[in-house]
XYZ file of C-alpha atoms in Angstrom:
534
model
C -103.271 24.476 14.532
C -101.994 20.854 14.555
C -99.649 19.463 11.871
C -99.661 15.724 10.908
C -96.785 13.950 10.184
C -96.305 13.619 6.344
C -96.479 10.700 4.823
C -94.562 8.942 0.949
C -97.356 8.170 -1.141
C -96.761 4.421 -1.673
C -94.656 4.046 -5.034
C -96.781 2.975 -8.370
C -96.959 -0.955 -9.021
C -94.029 -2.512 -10.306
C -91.531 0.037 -9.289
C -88.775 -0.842 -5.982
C -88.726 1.423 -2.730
C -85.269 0.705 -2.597
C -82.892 3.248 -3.937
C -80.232 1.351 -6.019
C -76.647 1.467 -4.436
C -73.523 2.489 -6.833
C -70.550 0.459 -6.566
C -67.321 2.143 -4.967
C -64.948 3.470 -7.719
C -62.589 0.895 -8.855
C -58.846 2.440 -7.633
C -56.293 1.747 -10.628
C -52.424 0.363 -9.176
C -50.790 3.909 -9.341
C -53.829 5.037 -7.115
C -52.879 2.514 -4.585
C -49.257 3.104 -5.041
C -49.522 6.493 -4.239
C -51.647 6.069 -1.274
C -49.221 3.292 0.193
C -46.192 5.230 -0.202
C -48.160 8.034 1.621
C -49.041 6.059 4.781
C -44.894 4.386 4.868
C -44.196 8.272 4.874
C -46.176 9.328 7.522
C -44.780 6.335 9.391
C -41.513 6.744 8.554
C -41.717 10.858 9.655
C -43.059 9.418 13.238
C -40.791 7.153 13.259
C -37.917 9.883 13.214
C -39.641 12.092 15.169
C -39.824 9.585 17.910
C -35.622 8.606 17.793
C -33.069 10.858 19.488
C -30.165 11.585 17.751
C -27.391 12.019 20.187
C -24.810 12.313 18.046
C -25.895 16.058 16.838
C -24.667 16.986 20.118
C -21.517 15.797 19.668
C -19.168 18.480 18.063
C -17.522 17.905 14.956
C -14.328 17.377 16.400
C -15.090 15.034 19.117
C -16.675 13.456 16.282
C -13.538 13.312 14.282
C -11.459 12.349 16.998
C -13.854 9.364 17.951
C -13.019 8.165 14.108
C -9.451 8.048 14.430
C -9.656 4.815 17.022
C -12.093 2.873 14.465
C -10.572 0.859 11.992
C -10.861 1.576 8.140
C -14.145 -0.389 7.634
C -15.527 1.019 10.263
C -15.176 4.818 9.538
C -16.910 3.549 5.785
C -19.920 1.933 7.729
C -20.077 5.003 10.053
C -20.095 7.491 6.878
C -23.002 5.899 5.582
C -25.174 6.835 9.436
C -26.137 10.376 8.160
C -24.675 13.299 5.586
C -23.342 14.715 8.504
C -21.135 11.766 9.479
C -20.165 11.190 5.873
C -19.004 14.942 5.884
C -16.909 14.692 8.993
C -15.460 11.139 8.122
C -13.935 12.746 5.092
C -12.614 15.410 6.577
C -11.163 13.810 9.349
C -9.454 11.203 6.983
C -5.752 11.732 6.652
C -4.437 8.132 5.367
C -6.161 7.006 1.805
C -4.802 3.964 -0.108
C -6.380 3.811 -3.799
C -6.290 1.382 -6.338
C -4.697 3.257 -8.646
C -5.568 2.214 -11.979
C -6.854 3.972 -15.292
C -10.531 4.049 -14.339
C -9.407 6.180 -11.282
C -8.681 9.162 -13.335
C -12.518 10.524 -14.293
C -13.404 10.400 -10.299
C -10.350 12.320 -8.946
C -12.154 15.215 -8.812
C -15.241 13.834 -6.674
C -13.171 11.604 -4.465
C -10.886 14.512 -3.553
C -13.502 16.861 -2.861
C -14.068 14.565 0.113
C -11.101 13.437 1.697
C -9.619 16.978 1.624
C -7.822 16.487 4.496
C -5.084 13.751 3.137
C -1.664 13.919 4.451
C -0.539 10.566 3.287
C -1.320 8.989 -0.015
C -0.677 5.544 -0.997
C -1.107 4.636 -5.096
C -1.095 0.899 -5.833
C -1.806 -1.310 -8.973
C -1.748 -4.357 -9.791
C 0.705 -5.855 -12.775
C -2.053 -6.871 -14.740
C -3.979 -3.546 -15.245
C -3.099 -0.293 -16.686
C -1.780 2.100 -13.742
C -2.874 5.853 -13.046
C -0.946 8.282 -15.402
C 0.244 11.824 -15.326
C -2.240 13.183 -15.651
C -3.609 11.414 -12.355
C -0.632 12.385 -10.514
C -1.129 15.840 -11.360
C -4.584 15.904 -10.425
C -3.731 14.609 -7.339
C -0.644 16.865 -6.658
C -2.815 20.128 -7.131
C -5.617 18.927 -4.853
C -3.975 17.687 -2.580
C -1.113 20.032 -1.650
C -0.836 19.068 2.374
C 0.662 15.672 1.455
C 3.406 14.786 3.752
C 4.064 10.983 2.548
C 3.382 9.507 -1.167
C 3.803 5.796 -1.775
C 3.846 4.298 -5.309
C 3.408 1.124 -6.028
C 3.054 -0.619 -9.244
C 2.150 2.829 -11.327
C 4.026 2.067 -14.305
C 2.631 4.731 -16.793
C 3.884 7.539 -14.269
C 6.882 9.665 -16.226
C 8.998 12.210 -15.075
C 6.518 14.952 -16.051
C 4.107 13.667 -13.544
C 7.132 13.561 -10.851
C 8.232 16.917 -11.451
C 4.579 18.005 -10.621
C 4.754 15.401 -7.551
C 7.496 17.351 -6.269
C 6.877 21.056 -7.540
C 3.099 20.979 -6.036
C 3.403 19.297 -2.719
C 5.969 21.569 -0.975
C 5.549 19.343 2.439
C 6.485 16.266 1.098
C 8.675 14.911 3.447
C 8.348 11.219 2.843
C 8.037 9.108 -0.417
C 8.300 5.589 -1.183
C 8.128 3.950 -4.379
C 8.325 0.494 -6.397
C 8.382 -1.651 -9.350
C 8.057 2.326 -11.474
C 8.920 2.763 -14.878
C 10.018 6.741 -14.327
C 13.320 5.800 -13.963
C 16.252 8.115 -13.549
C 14.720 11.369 -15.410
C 11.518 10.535 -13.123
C 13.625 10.605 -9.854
C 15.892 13.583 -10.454
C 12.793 15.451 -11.884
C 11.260 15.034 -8.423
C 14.321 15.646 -6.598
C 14.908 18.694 -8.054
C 11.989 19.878 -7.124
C 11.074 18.548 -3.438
C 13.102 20.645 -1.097
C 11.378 19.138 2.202
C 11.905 15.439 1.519
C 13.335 14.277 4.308
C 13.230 9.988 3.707
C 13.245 8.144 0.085
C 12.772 4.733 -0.314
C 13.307 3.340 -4.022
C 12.901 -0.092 -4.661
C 12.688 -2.395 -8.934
C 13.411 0.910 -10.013
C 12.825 0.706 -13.909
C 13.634 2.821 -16.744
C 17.289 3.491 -15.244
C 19.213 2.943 -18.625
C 16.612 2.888 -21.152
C 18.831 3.995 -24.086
C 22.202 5.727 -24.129
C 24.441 6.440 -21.254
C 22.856 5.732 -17.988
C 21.543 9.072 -16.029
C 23.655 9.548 -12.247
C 21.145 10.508 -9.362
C 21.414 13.172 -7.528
C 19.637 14.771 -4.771
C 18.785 17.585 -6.058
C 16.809 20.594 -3.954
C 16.561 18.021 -0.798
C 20.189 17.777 -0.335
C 20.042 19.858 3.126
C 16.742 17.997 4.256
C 17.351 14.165 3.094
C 18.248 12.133 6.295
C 16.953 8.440 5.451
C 17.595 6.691 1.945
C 16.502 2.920 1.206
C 17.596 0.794 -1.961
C 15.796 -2.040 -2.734
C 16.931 -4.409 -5.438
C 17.971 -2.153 -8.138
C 20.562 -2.944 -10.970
C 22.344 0.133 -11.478
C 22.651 0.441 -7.773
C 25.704 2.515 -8.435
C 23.971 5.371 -10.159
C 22.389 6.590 -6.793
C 26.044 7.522 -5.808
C 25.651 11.379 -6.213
C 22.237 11.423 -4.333
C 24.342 9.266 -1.491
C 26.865 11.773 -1.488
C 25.348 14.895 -1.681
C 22.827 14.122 0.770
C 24.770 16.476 4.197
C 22.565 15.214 6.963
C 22.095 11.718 6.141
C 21.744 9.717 8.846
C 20.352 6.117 7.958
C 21.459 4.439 5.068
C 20.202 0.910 3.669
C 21.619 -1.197 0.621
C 19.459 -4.603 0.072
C 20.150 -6.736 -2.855
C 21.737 -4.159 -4.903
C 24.033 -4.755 -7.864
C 26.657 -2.845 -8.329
C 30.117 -2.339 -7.011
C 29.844 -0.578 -3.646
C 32.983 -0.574 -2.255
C 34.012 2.754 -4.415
C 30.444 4.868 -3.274
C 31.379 3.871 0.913
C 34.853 5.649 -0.013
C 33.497 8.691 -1.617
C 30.887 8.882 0.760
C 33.653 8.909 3.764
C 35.751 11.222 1.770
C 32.465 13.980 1.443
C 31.741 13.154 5.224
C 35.136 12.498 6.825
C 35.429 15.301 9.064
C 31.152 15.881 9.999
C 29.816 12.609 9.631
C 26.293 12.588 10.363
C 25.669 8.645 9.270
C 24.274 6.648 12.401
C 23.183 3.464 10.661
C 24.193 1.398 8.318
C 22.184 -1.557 6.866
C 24.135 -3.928 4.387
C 22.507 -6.956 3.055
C 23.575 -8.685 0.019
C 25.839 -6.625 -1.690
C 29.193 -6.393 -3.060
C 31.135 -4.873 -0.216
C 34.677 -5.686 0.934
C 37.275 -4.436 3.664
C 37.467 -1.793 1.512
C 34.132 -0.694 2.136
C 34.024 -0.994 5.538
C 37.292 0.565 6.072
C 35.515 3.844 4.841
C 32.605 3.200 6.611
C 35.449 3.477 9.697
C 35.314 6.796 8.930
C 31.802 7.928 10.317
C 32.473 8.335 13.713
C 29.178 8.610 14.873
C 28.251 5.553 13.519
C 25.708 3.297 16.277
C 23.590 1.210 14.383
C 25.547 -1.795 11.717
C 24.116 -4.575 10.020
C 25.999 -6.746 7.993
C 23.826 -9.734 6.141
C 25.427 -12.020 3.760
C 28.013 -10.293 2.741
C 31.218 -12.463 2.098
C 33.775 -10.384 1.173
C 34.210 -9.055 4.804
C 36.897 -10.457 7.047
C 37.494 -9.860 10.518
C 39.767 -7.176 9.251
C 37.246 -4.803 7.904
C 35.257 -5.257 11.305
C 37.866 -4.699 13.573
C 38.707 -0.954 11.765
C 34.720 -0.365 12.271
C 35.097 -1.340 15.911
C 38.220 0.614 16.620
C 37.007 4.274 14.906
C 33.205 3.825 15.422
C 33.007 3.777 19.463
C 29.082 4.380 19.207
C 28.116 1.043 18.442
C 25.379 0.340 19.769
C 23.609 -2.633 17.617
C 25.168 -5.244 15.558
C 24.033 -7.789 13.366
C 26.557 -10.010 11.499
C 25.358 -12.797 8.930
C 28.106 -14.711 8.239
C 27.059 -16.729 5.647
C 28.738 -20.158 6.956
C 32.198 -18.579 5.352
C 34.168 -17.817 8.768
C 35.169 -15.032 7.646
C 34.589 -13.186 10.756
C 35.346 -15.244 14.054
C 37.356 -14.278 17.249
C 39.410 -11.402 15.917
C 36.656 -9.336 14.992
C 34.389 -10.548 18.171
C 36.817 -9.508 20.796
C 37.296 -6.175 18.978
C 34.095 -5.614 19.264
C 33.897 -6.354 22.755
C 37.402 -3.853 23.156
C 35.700 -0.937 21.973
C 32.440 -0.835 21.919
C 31.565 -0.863 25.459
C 27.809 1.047 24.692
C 26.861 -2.083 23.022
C 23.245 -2.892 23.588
C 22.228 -5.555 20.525
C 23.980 -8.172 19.556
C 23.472 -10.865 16.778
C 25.374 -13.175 15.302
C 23.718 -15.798 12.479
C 26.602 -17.936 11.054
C 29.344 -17.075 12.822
C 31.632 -19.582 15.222
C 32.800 -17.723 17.927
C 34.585 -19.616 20.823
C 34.210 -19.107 24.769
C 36.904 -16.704 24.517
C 35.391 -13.877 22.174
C 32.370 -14.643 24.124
C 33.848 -13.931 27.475
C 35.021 -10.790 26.201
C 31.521 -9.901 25.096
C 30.323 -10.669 28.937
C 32.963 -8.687 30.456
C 33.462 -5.781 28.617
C 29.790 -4.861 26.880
C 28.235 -3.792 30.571
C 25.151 -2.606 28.785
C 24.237 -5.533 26.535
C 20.371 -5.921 27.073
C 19.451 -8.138 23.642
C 21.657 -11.009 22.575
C 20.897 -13.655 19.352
C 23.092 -16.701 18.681
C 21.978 -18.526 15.627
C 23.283 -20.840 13.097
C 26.350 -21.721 15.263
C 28.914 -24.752 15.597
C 30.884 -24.519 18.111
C 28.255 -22.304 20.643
C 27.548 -25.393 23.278
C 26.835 -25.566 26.920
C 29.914 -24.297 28.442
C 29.693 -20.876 25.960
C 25.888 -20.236 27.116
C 26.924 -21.128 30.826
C 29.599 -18.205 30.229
C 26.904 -15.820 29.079
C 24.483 -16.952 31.675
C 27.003 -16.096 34.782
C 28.800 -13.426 33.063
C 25.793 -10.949 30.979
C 24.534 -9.083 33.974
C 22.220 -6.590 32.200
C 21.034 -9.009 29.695
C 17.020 -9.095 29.193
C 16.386 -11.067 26.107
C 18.088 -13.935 24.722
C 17.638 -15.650 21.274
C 19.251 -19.344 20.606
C 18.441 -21.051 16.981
C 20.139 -23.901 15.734
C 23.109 -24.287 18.100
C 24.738 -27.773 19.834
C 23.085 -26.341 23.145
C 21.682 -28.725 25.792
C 19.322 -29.035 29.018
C 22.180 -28.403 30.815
C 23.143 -25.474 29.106
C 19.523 -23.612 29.381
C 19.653 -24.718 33.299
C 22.119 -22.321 33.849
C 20.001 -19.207 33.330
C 17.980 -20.117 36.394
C 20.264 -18.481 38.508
C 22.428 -16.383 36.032
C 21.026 -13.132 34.173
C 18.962 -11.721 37.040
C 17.479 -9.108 34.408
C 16.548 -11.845 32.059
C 12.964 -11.269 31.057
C 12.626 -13.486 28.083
C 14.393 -16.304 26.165
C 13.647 -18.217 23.191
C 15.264 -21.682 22.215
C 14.678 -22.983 18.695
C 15.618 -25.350 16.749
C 18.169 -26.821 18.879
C 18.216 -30.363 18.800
C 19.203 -31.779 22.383
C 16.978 -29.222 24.380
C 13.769 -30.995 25.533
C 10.515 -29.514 26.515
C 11.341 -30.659 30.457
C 14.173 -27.908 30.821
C 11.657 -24.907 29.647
C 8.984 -26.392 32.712
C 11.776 -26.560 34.814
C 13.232 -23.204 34.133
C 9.856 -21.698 34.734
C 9.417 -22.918 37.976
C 12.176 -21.411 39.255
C 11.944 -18.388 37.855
C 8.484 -17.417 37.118
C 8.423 -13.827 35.833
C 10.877 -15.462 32.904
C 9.405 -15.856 29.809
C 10.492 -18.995 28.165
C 9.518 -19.936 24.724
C 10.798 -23.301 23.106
C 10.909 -24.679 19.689
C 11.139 -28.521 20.720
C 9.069 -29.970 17.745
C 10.138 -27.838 15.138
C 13.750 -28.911 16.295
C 12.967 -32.791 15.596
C 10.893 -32.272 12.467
C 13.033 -29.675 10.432
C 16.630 -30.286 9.172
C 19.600 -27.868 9.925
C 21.065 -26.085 7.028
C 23.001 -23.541 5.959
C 20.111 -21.233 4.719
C 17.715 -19.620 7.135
C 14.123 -18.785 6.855
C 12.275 -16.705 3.967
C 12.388 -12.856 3.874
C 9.985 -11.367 5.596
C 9.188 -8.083 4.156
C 7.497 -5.020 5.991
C 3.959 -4.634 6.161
C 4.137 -2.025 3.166
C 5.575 -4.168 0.663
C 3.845 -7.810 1.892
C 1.251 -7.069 -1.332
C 3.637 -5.792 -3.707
C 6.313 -8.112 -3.174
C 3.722 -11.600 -2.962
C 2.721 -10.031 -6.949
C 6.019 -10.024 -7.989
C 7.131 -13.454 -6.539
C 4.101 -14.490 -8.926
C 5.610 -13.441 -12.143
C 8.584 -13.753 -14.120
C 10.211 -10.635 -12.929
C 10.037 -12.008 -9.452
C 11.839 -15.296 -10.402
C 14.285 -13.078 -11.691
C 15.212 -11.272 -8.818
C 15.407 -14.197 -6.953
C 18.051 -15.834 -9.574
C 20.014 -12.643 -9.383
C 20.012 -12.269 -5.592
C 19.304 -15.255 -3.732
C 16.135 -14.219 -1.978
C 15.040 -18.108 -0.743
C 17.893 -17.234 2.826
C 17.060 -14.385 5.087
C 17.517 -13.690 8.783
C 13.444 -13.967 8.917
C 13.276 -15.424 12.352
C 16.081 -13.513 14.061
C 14.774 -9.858 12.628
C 11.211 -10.422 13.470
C 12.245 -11.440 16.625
C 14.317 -8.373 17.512
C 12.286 -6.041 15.668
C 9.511 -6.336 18.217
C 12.470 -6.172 21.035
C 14.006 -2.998 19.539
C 10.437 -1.386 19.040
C 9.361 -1.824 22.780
C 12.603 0.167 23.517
C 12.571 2.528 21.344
C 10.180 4.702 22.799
C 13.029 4.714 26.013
C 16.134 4.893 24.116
C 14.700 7.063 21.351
C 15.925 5.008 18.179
C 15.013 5.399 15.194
């Protein structure tokens, strides 16, 4: 039984065989949106399942260890990799400096839950905003309870209540730093009294000391068995830090910069406290009011190795030679004479008597003749650093005695002296541990002695100021403090202001010893690693 195939029955006139075709639904933006963000998502999942992530087999700690050689901007851009880095970076983290003013306050919290791991802590505002308050510091005090160092700088709303939290909640403080505070005395002793571990303090603008009524002594409180290291900075009542001076039993550096006050009476009473078990080693006096007197008790500490003495023109050559004769120790000196000769020959020589484990030696201002320098060669075996600076009467024959006679010598400084070509020659066959030597500002040494020099001794380092020498006039001042890294902000806000200009009225901060200290700053840190200094 056969089938044929079927067949349409044509359509009636006047209607189409075409069926009509619907247009595609219209897709609205959101549609499109959607379906876009969609596709980037799938891409964007390939995408990560295609890259490796070597860190994540890198352990935490390798991780954290790998942060500690990347500088500060770095370890933000690496935080922001994955959570995991951000996690670790903040943990890791034991230095934070924050801008500590008002606005800080609501974010404590937050920023703290973070860096959980800070040891030190460094607070600094600006003179033109509104500083963290108590309430900050206490915030920070309870979450952060590790802290080993504290800096403050600039946090004028700070009172004593926040202090005496500083000190009562962080039980391993052991260093703390501040300036240009309004806490003043009942800030300080509220701290004191409670920080039991603090082992260095560093004050410097204190405010606040004699706000009203008699002015409040300092004393040291519960860290009088741990204090070793105490810095004053350009305080007023310089004198009222006396009883924390005194009390502190195992101090062993002390520094007085720009301090008024009469200090003459505290170096006695500290001498008379520490006569028989001095532990002082080093002494730093710049720009204060300090006599024979004074030094005479300093005498007295007779494990005394490190002195400086910077512009300070009530000592003679009679206070230095008691020093010289008592303290046998000495191993670094600095004198600035101040242009008063003062302190000449006598005081050289007995320098050069006694203290036979000398090792630094500088002398800014001072005109010593070949004889005190002689005695210097001969009897200071171990003299490795020597400065002459600011000197009349140091010429050619005085450097040729230091060039034949300084055996161990290894790095000379000369600024400002009547030293010529002939003078410098000498070292090309004297000081055979010489390693470096730098000439500046000496007017009749030309650039042809330094090439010279070099060529016959080529592991010498020789570094000479020839233009600077014909361009810049000799005087009596020297170049402009240069301040540690910590305070370079802090100090360039307050040279800005009118309590800056005061300071400078009151203690002649446009001479320093800039050049000279740099200079043997970077000598004395290369050794200290050997010797162990401080």
């Amino acid at each position: 039984m056969g089938q044929t195939p079927s067949s349409h029955a044509p359509p009636p006139a006047g209607v189409s065989n075409h069926r009509p075709v619907s247009p595609p639904p219209s897709s609205s933006p959101a549609t499109s949106e959607i379906h876009s963000c969609k596709h980037s998502q799938e891409e964007s999942d390939e995408l990560s399942d295609s890259i490796i992530d070597y860190s994540s087999e890198i352990p935490d700690d390798c991780l954290a260890l790998i942060f500690q050689f990347v500088t500060s901007g770095d370890r933000k851009r690496c935080s922001l990799v994955s959570k995991r880095w951000l996690l670790v970076e903040g943990q890791s983290r034991h230095r934070l400096t924050l801008n500590a003013q008002s606005e800080l306050l609501p974010i404590i919290p937050s920023l703290l839950s973070r860096y959980d791991s800070v040891t030190k802590l460094s607070l600094r505002c600006d003179r033109r905003s509104v500083s963290l308050n108590d309430a900050g510091l206490i915030q920070i005090s309870l979450r952060c309870r590790n802290l080993t160092r504290v800096k403050l700088r600039g946090c004028r709303e700070i009172t004593e209540l926040g202090m005496a939290a500083l000190g009562n909640n962080c039980k391993k403080l052991k260093k703390f730093s501040c300036g240009s505070c309004n806490f003043g005395a009942k800030g300080l002793n509220a701290f004191l009294d409670n920080c039991s571990s603090l082992e260095e303090l560093s004050v410097k603008r204190l405010r606040g000391i004699d706000d009203g009524g008699a002015p409040e002594p300092i004393g040291p409180g519960a860290s009088d068995s741990s204090l070793r290291y105490i810095v004053l900075k350009e305080l007023y009542n310089g004198q009222l830090f006396g009883p924390l001076i005194c009390g502190a039993k195992k101090l062993k550096t002390l520094k007085l910069i720009r301090c008024l006050g009469d200090w003459d009476r505290i170096l006695e009473t500290i001498s008379d406290f520490n006569s028989s078990d001095s532990s002082l080693v080093e002494v730093h006096l710049e720009r204060v009011q300090v006599s024979d007197i004074g030094l005479s008790a300093l005498s007295k500490c007779a494990n005394l190795e490190i002195l400086h003495m910077i512009k300070t023109p009530d000592c003679t050559n009679t206070g230095v030679m008691e020093v010289a004769e008592r303290c046998k120790l000495l191993r670094k000196v600095h004198i600035d004479g101040w242009k008063t000769n003062r302190i000449g020959n006598e005081g050289l020589i007995a320098i050069a008597k006694h203290s036979v484990n000398l090792q630094e030696l500088v002398l800014i201002g001072i005109n010593p003749s070949s004889v005190s320098l002689e005695a210097i060669a001969m009897n200071c075996k171990k003299l490795e650093r020597l400065a002459l600076c600011g000197s009349e009467t140091i010429a050619d024959s005085e450097i040729s005695c230091i060039a034949s006679k300084c055996v161990a010598l290894k790095k000379l400084c000369i600024k400002r002296c009547p030293v010529s070509d002939e003078g410098i020659e000498a070292f090309a066959f004297g000081c055979p541990n010489l390693v470096k030597i730098k000439v500046k500002k000496c007017r009749n040494v030309t650039g042809e002695v330094g090439d010279w020099l070099r060529s016959k001794r080529g592991s010498l380092v020789v570094n000479l100021d020839v233009c600077a020498a014909e361009v810049e006039n000799v005087d009596a001042q020297e170049e402009p403090v240069e301040f540690s890294a910590t305070m370079n902000q802090e100090s360039l806000a307050t040279s800005a202001s009118g309590r800056g200009s005061i300071f400078r009225t009151r203690f002649g901060l446009l001479g320093s010893r800039g050049f000279v200290t740099s200079t043997f700053r970077r000598w004395s840190a290369g050794n200290s690693s050997s010797n162990g200094n401080l």
